[in-house]
Amino acid sequence: MAIDNKTKELIAVGASITANCQPCLQYHKNKALEFGADAEEVAVAIEVGKQVRKGATAKMDSFAASLKDVVPASGGAKDSICCG
C-alpha cells in the first residue's frame, strides 16, 4: 500500500522536529500544506515529533548518566569533531 504525499510530508514534519532541523521543518511544513494538509494536521505532526524527541532525549540522558566510568571533559564539547 502506498502512502500519499500529504502523509509523507506530515511524517517528515515530525521527523524534522526530532532531528532539530529548522530548514527541514520549514520545507516539509510548506510541502504538507501544498499537498493538502491543514494547519491542525501540521500542528499534530509537530506535537508527535516533540513527544518522540522528548522520549529519545530522556533515554539518552539516562544512558549517558549510566556511563559511570566516564569523566566529563573540563572544557565542554567545543573541541569535539562531532556535531559542531
N, CA, C and O atoms as CSV, one atom per row, in Angstrom:
chain,resi,resn,atom,element,x,y,z
A,1,MET,N,N,0.847,-1.182,0.000
A,1,MET,CA,C,0.000,0.000,0.000
A,1,MET,C,C,0.890,1.242,0.000
A,1,MET,O,O,1.831,1.344,0.787
A,2,ALA,N,N,0.588,2.161,-0.870
A,2,ALA,CA,C,1.358,3.400,-0.981
A,2,ALA,C,C,0.857,4.440,0.023
A,2,ALA,O,O,-0.309,4.434,0.417
A,3,ILE,N,N,1.748,5.314,0.419
A,3,ILE,CA,C,1.398,6.429,1.297
A,3,ILE,C,C,1.312,7.677,0.424
A,3,ILE,O,O,2.199,7.932,-0.392
A,4,ASP,N,N,0.252,8.446,0.595
A,4,ASP,CA,C,0.095,9.652,-0.217
A,4,ASP,C,C,1.097,10.728,0.207
A,4,ASP,O,O,1.661,10.676,1.300
A,5,ASN,N,N,1.302,11.693,-0.671
A,5,ASN,CA,C,2.301,12.738,-0.438
A,5,ASN,C,C,2.023,13.570,0.802
A,5,ASN,O,O,2.957,13.954,1.506
A,6,LYS,N,N,0.754,13.856,1.085
A,6,LYS,CA,C,0.418,14.634,2.283
A,6,LYS,C,C,0.889,13.906,3.538
A,6,LYS,O,O,1.495,14.510,4.424
A,7,THR,N,N,0.609,12.605,3.608
A,7,THR,CA,C,1.008,11.817,4.773
A,7,THR,C,C,2.526,11.745,4.887
A,7,THR,O,O,3.072,11.861,5.984
A,8,LYS,N,N,3.210,11.554,3.763
A,8,LYS,CA,C,4.676,11.524,3.780
A,8,LYS,C,C,5.237,12.836,4.331
A,8,LYS,O,O,6.170,12.829,5.134
A,9,GLU,N,N,4.668,13.953,3.901
A,9,GLU,CA,C,5.168,15.249,4.360
A,9,GLU,C,C,4.850,15.483,5.833
A,9,GLU,O,O,5.652,16.093,6.540
A,10,LEU,N,N,3.700,15.014,6.310
A,10,LEU,CA,C,3.389,15.137,7.731
A,10,LEU,C,C,4.359,14.301,8.571
A,10,LEU,O,O,4.772,14.721,9.652
A,11,ILE,N,N,4.715,13.126,8.071
A,11,ILE,CA,C,5.727,12.312,8.755
A,11,ILE,C,C,7.051,13.062,8.774
A,11,ILE,O,O,7.747,13.081,9.789
A,12,ALA,N,N,7.397,13.678,7.652
A,12,ALA,CA,C,8.649,14.433,7.567
A,12,ALA,C,C,8.641,15.635,8.502
A,12,ALA,O,O,9.689,16.014,9.025
A,13,VAL,N,N,7.482,16.239,8.720
A,13,VAL,CA,C,7.373,17.343,9.680
A,13,VAL,C,C,7.776,16.843,11.077
A,13,VAL,O,O,8.593,17.468,11.753
A,14,GLY,N,N,7.204,15.728,11.495
A,14,GLY,CA,C,7.551,15.166,12.801
A,14,GLY,C,C,9.014,14.766,12.883
A,14,GLY,O,O,9.665,14.985,13.905
A,15,ALA,N,N,9.535,14.178,11.808
A,15,ALA,CA,C,10.940,13.776,11.783
A,15,ALA,C,C,11.853,14.996,11.866
A,15,ALA,O,O,12.913,14.942,12.488
A,16,SER,N,N,11.442,16.089,11.242
A,16,SER,CA,C,12.236,17.322,11.298
A,16,SER,C,C,12.359,17.835,12.722
A,16,SER,O,O,13.413,18.326,13.127
A,17,ILE,N,N,11.277,17.719,13.478
A,17,ILE,CA,C,11.294,18.120,14.887
A,17,ILE,C,C,12.278,17.251,15.660
A,17,ILE,O,O,13.092,17.769,16.425
A,18,THR,N,N,12.211,15.936,15.470
A,18,THR,CA,C,13.101,15.049,16.222
A,18,THR,C,C,14.556,15.252,15.838
A,18,THR,O,O,15.453,15.016,16.647
A,19,ALA,N,N,14.798,15.692,14.594
A,19,ALA,CA,C,16.166,15.942,14.125
A,19,ALA,C,C,16.645,17.348,14.456
A,19,ALA,O,O,17.795,17.691,14.182
A,20,ASN,N,N,15.775,18.165,15.044
A,20,ASN,CA,C,16.106,19.562,15.362
A,20,ASN,C,C,16.576,20.329,14.128
A,20,ASN,O,O,17.513,21.124,14.203
A,21,CYS,N,N,15.924,20.088,13.001
A,21,CYS,CA,C,16.332,20.702,11.735
A,21,CYS,C,C,15.302,21.752,11.313
A,21,CYS,O,O,14.261,21.424,10.744
A,22,GLN,N,N,15.609,23.014,11.599
A,22,GLN,CA,C,14.678,24.097,11.271
A,22,GLN,C,C,14.429,24.232,9.771
A,22,GLN,O,O,13.272,24.373,9.375
A,23,PRO,N,N,15.460,24.195,8.910
A,23,PRO,CA,C,15.179,24.288,7.473
A,23,PRO,C,C,14.326,23.119,6.976
A,23,PRO,O,O,13.474,23.291,6.104
A,24,CYS,N,N,14.560,21.933,7.537
A,24,CYS,CA,C,13.758,20.764,7.157
A,24,CYS,C,C,12.298,20.981,7.552
A,24,CYS,O,O,11.389,20.706,6.768
A,25,LEU,N,N,12.082,21.472,8.763
A,25,LEU,CA,C,10.721,21.707,9.240
A,25,LEU,C,C,9.996,22.713,8.355
A,25,LEU,O,O,8.842,22.500,7.983
A,26,GLN,N,N,10.669,23.805,8.019
A,26,GLN,CA,C,10.044,24.817,7.171
A,26,GLN,C,C,9.683,24.226,5.810
A,26,GLN,O,O,8.577,24.440,5.315
A,27,TYR,N,N,10.601,23.493,5.210
A,27,TYR,CA,C,10.374,22.894,3.901
A,27,TYR,C,C,9.208,21.906,3.949
A,27,TYR,O,O,8.287,21.989,3.136
A,28,HIS,N,N,9.248,20.979,4.894
A,28,HIS,CA,C,8.225,19.930,4.945
A,28,HIS,C,C,6.866,20.468,5.388
A,28,HIS,O,O,5.832,19.943,4.974
A,29,LYS,N,N,6.853,21.506,6.221
A,29,LYS,CA,C,5.584,22.158,6.567
A,29,LYS,C,C,4.948,22.740,5.310
A,29,LYS,O,O,3.757,22.552,5.061
A,30,ASN,N,N,5.749,23.445,4.526
A,30,ASN,CA,C,5.226,24.037,3.287
A,30,ASN,C,C,4.750,22.971,2.312
A,30,ASN,O,O,3.702,23.128,1.687
A,31,LYS,N,N,5.511,21.887,2.175
A,31,LYS,CA,C,5.117,20.811,1.267
A,31,LYS,C,C,3.840,20.129,1.760
A,31,LYS,O,O,2.974,19.795,0.951
A,32,ALA,N,N,3.710,19.916,3.072
A,32,ALA,CA,C,2.496,19.297,3.615
A,32,ALA,C,C,1.279,20.159,3.300
A,32,ALA,O,O,0.238,19.646,2.889
A,33,LEU,N,N,1.413,21.470,3.492
A,33,LEU,CA,C,0.313,22.377,3.170
A,33,LEU,C,C,0.008,22.349,1.673
A,33,LEU,O,O,-1.156,22.365,1.271
A,34,GLU,N,N,1.049,22.306,0.857
A,34,GLU,CA,C,0.886,22.235,-0.597
A,34,GLU,C,C,0.120,20.980,-1.015
A,34,GLU,O,O,-0.669,21.015,-1.959
A,35,PHE,N,N,0.356,19.871,-0.309
A,35,PHE,CA,C,-0.311,18.607,-0.626
A,35,PHE,C,C,-1.654,18.454,0.081
A,35,PHE,O,O,-2.245,17.374,0.049
A,36,GLY,N,N,-2.142,19.512,0.714
A,36,GLY,CA,C,-3.499,19.487,1.238
A,36,GLY,C,C,-3.658,19.349,2.735
A,36,GLY,O,O,-4.786,19.278,3.223
A,37,ALA,N,N,-2.568,19.309,3.480
A,37,ALA,CA,C,-2.690,19.257,4.939
A,37,ALA,C,C,-3.190,20.608,5.432
A,37,ALA,O,O,-2.913,21.643,4.825
A,38,ASP,N,N,-3.924,20.590,6.531
A,38,ASP,CA,C,-4.335,21.864,7.118
A,38,ASP,C,C,-3.446,22.168,8.324
A,38,ASP,O,O,-2.649,21.332,8.751
A,39,ALA,N,N,-3.595,23.365,8.859
A,39,ALA,CA,C,-2.740,23.815,9.955
A,39,ALA,C,C,-2.840,22.897,11.171
A,39,ALA,O,O,-1.844,22.674,11.859
A,40,GLU,N,N,-4.018,22.370,11.440
A,40,GLU,CA,C,-4.191,21.487,12.596
A,40,GLU,C,C,-3.414,20.181,12.398
A,40,GLU,O,O,-2.811,19.673,13.344
A,41,GLU,N,N,-3.424,19.641,11.189
A,41,GLU,CA,C,-2.682,18.408,10.925
A,41,GLU,C,C,-1.175,18.638,11.087
A,41,GLU,O,O,-0.468,17.790,11.632
A,42,VAL,N,N,-0.696,19.774,10.618
A,42,VAL,CA,C,0.720,20.103,10.780
A,42,VAL,C,C,1.043,20.254,12.264
A,42,VAL,O,O,2.080,19.775,12.722
A,43,ALA,N,N,0.174,20.908,13.009
A,43,ALA,CA,C,0.386,21.087,14.447
A,43,ALA,C,C,0.437,19.743,15.166
A,43,ALA,O,O,1.251,19.557,16.070
A,44,VAL,N,N,-0.419,18.810,14.778
A,44,VAL,CA,C,-0.409,17.479,15.389
A,44,VAL,C,C,0.902,16.770,15.068
A,44,VAL,O,O,1.494,16.140,15.945
A,45,ALA,N,N,1.362,16.865,13.824
A,45,ALA,CA,C,2.628,16.239,13.436
A,45,ALA,C,C,3.792,16.830,14.246
A,45,ALA,O,O,4.700,16.105,14.651
A,46,ILE,N,N,3.758,18.124,14.475
A,46,ILE,CA,C,4.788,18.771,15.289
A,46,ILE,C,C,4.752,18.257,16.718
A,46,ILE,O,O,5.798,17.976,17.304
A,47,GLU,N,N,3.569,18.131,17.279
A,47,GLU,CA,C,3.443,17.636,18.653
A,47,GLU,C,C,3.919,16.195,18.774
A,47,GLU,O,O,4.567,15.842,19.759
A,48,VAL,N,N,3.608,15.358,17.787
A,48,VAL,CA,C,4.088,13.972,17.810
A,48,VAL,C,C,5.615,13.961,17.757
A,48,VAL,O,O,6.255,13.205,18.488
A,49,GLY,N,N,6.200,14.792,16.896
A,49,GLY,CA,C,7.654,14.889,16.822
A,49,GLY,C,C,8.264,15.310,18.141
A,49,GLY,O,O,9.298,14.780,18.546
A,50,LYS,N,N,7.631,16.261,18.816
A,50,LYS,CA,C,8.112,16.714,20.127
A,50,LYS,C,C,8.076,15.577,21.146
A,50,LYS,O,O,9.002,15.421,21.942
A,51,GLN,N,N,6.997,14.779,21.118
A,51,GLN,CA,C,6.877,13.667,22.057
A,51,GLN,C,C,7.955,12.621,21.801
A,51,GLN,O,O,8.549,12.094,22.742
A,52,VAL,N,N,8.207,12.325,20.544
A,52,VAL,CA,C,9.255,11.354,20.208
A,52,VAL,C,C,10.614,11.881,20.640
A,52,VAL,O,O,11.404,11.154,21.244
A,53,ARG,N,N,10.889,13.159,20.328
A,53,ARG,CA,C,12.168,13.764,20.704
A,53,ARG,C,C,12.348,13.744,22.219
A,53,ARG,O,O,13.432,13.436,22.713
A,54,LYS,N,N,11.288,14.070,22.956
A,54,LYS,CA,C,11.355,14.090,24.425
A,54,LYS,C,C,11.688,12.701,24.963
A,54,LYS,O,O,12.526,12.564,25.854
A,55,GLY,N,N,11.035,11.676,24.424
A,55,GLY,CA,C,11.306,10.308,24.866
A,55,GLY,C,C,12.730,9.878,24.549
A,55,GLY,O,O,13.402,9.262,25.376
A,56,ALA,N,N,13.184,10.209,23.345
A,56,ALA,CA,C,14.546,9.846,22.947
A,56,ALA,C,C,15.570,10.581,23.801
A,56,ALA,O,O,16.586,10.004,24.189
A,57,THR,N,N,15.308,11.848,24.096
A,57,THR,CA,C,16.230,12.641,24.920
A,57,THR,C,C,16.319,12.058,26.323
A,57,THR,O,O,17.411,11.943,26.879
A,58,ALA,N,N,15.184,11.691,26.895
A,58,ALA,CA,C,15.177,11.120,28.243
A,58,ALA,C,C,15.966,9.814,28.274
A,58,ALA,O,O,16.724,9.564,29.211
A,59,LYS,N,N,15.789,8.988,27.256
A,59,LYS,CA,C,16.520,7.715,27.197
A,59,LYS,C,C,18.023,7.964,27.072
A,59,LYS,O,O,18.818,7.293,27.729
A,60,MET,N,N,18.416,8.929,26.230
A,60,MET,CA,C,19.837,9.223,26.057
A,60,MET,C,C,20.432,9.801,27.336
A,60,MET,O,O,21.545,9.442,27.720
A,61,ASP,N,N,19.694,10.697,27.998
A,61,ASP,CA,C,20.183,11.259,29.262
A,61,ASP,C,C,20.392,10.159,30.287
A,61,ASP,O,O,21.387,10.162,31.012
A,62,SER,N,N,19.462,9.223,30.348
A,62,SER,CA,C,19.574,8.107,31.281
A,62,SER,C,C,20.778,7.234,30.929
A,62,SER,O,O,21.538,6.822,31.806
A,63,PHE,N,N,20.938,6.962,29.644
A,63,PHE,CA,C,22.078,6.159,29.208
A,63,PHE,C,C,23.395,6.855,29.527
A,63,PHE,O,O,24.321,6.225,30.037
A,64,ALA,N,N,23.486,8.141,29.232
A,64,ALA,CA,C,24.711,8.894,29.494
A,64,ALA,C,C,25.040,8.887,30.988
A,64,ALA,O,O,26.204,8.763,31.368
A,65,ALA,N,N,24.023,9.018,31.826
A,65,ALA,CA,C,24.237,9.012,33.274
A,65,ALA,C,C,24.720,7.646,33.758
A,65,ALA,O,O,25.379,7.550,34.794
A,66,SER,N,N,24.395,6.596,33.014
A,66,SER,CA,C,24.812,5.254,33.418
A,66,SER,C,C,26.274,4.971,33.108
A,66,SER,O,O,26.811,3.960,33.563
A,67,LEU,N,N,26.926,5.832,32.351
A,67,LEU,CA,C,28.332,5.640,31.995
A,67,LEU,C,C,29.211,6.171,33.125
A,67,LEU,O,O,29.833,7.226,32.999
A,68,LYS,N,N,29.253,5.445,34.202
A,68,LYS,CA,C,29.919,5.895,35.417
A,68,LYS,C,C,31.435,5.989,35.276
A,68,LYS,O,O,32.080,6.697,36.050
A,69,ASP,N,N,32.009,5.295,34.311
A,69,ASP,CA,C,33.457,5.328,34.163
A,69,ASP,C,C,33.934,6.486,33.285
A,69,ASP,O,O,35.123,6.582,32.982
A,70,VAL,N,N,33.025,7.353,32.880
A,70,VAL,CA,C,33.377,8.480,32.033
A,70,VAL,C,C,33.438,9.742,32.882
A,70,VAL,O,O,32.507,10.044,33.629
A,71,VAL,N,N,34.531,10.472,32.765
A,71,VAL,CA,C,34.706,11.731,33.478
A,71,VAL,C,C,34.401,12.856,32.505
A,71,VAL,O,O,34.974,12.886,31.415
A,72,PRO,N,N,33.515,13.787,32.859
A,72,PRO,CA,C,33.197,14.892,31.950
A,72,PRO,C,C,34.430,15.718,31.621
A,72,PRO,O,O,35.268,15.965,32.487
A,73,ALA,N,N,34.536,16.140,30.377
A,73,ALA,CA,C,35.654,16.987,29.955
A,73,ALA,C,C,35.512,18.352,30.594
A,73,ALA,O,O,34.401,18.869,30.711
A,74,SER,N,N,36.621,18.943,31.010
A,74,SER,CA,C,36.565,20.238,31.680
A,74,SER,C,C,36.200,21.370,30.737
A,74,SER,O,O,35.584,22.347,31.164
A,75,GLY,N,N,36.568,21.261,29.450
A,75,GLY,CA,C,36.320,22.342,28.502
A,75,GLY,C,C,35.013,22.216,27.752
A,75,GLY,O,O,34.738,23.031,26.873
A,76,GLY,N,N,34.205,21.234,28.063
A,76,GLY,CA,C,32.963,21.051,27.330
A,76,GLY,C,C,33.216,20.394,25.985
A,76,GLY,O,O,34.261,19.780,25.768
A,77,ALA,N,N,32.259,20.528,25.090
A,77,ALA,CA,C,32.337,19.847,23.800
A,77,ALA,C,C,32.797,20.734,22.670
A,77,ALA,O,O,32.692,20.333,21.511
A,78,LYS,N,N,33.303,21.923,22.950
A,78,LYS,CA,C,33.630,22.848,21.868
A,78,LYS,C,C,34.776,22.373,20.985
A,78,LYS,O,O,34.903,22.831,19.850
A,79,ASP,N,N,35.607,21.470,21.478
A,79,ASP,CA,C,36.701,20.927,20.663
A,79,ASP,C,C,36.306,19.614,20.003
A,79,ASP,O,O,37.155,18.936,19.424
A,80,SER,N,N,35.047,19.249,20.080
A,80,SER,CA,C,34.571,17.993,19.542
A,80,SER,C,C,34.556,18.000,18.020
A,80,SER,O,O,34.325,19.032,17.391
A,81,ILE,N,N,34.804,16.842,17.447
A,81,ILE,CA,C,34.685,16.704,15.997
A,81,ILE,C,C,33.269,16.323,15.607
A,81,ILE,O,O,32.954,16.229,14.420
A,82,CYS,N,N,32.426,16.107,16.579
A,82,CYS,CA,C,31.050,15.664,16.329
A,82,CYS,C,C,30.070,16.793,16.621
A,82,CYS,O,O,30.177,17.464,17.648
A,83,CYS,N,N,29.141,16.997,15.743
A,83,CYS,CA,C,28.013,17.924,15.935
A,83,CYS,C,C,28.439,19.351,16.222
A,83,CYS,O,O,27.892,19.986,17.123
A,84,GLY,N,N,29.378,19.853,15.496
A,84,GLY,CA,C,29.690,21.281,15.560
A,84,GLY,C,C,30.762,21.644,16.480
A,84,GLY,O,O,31.097,22.822,16.604
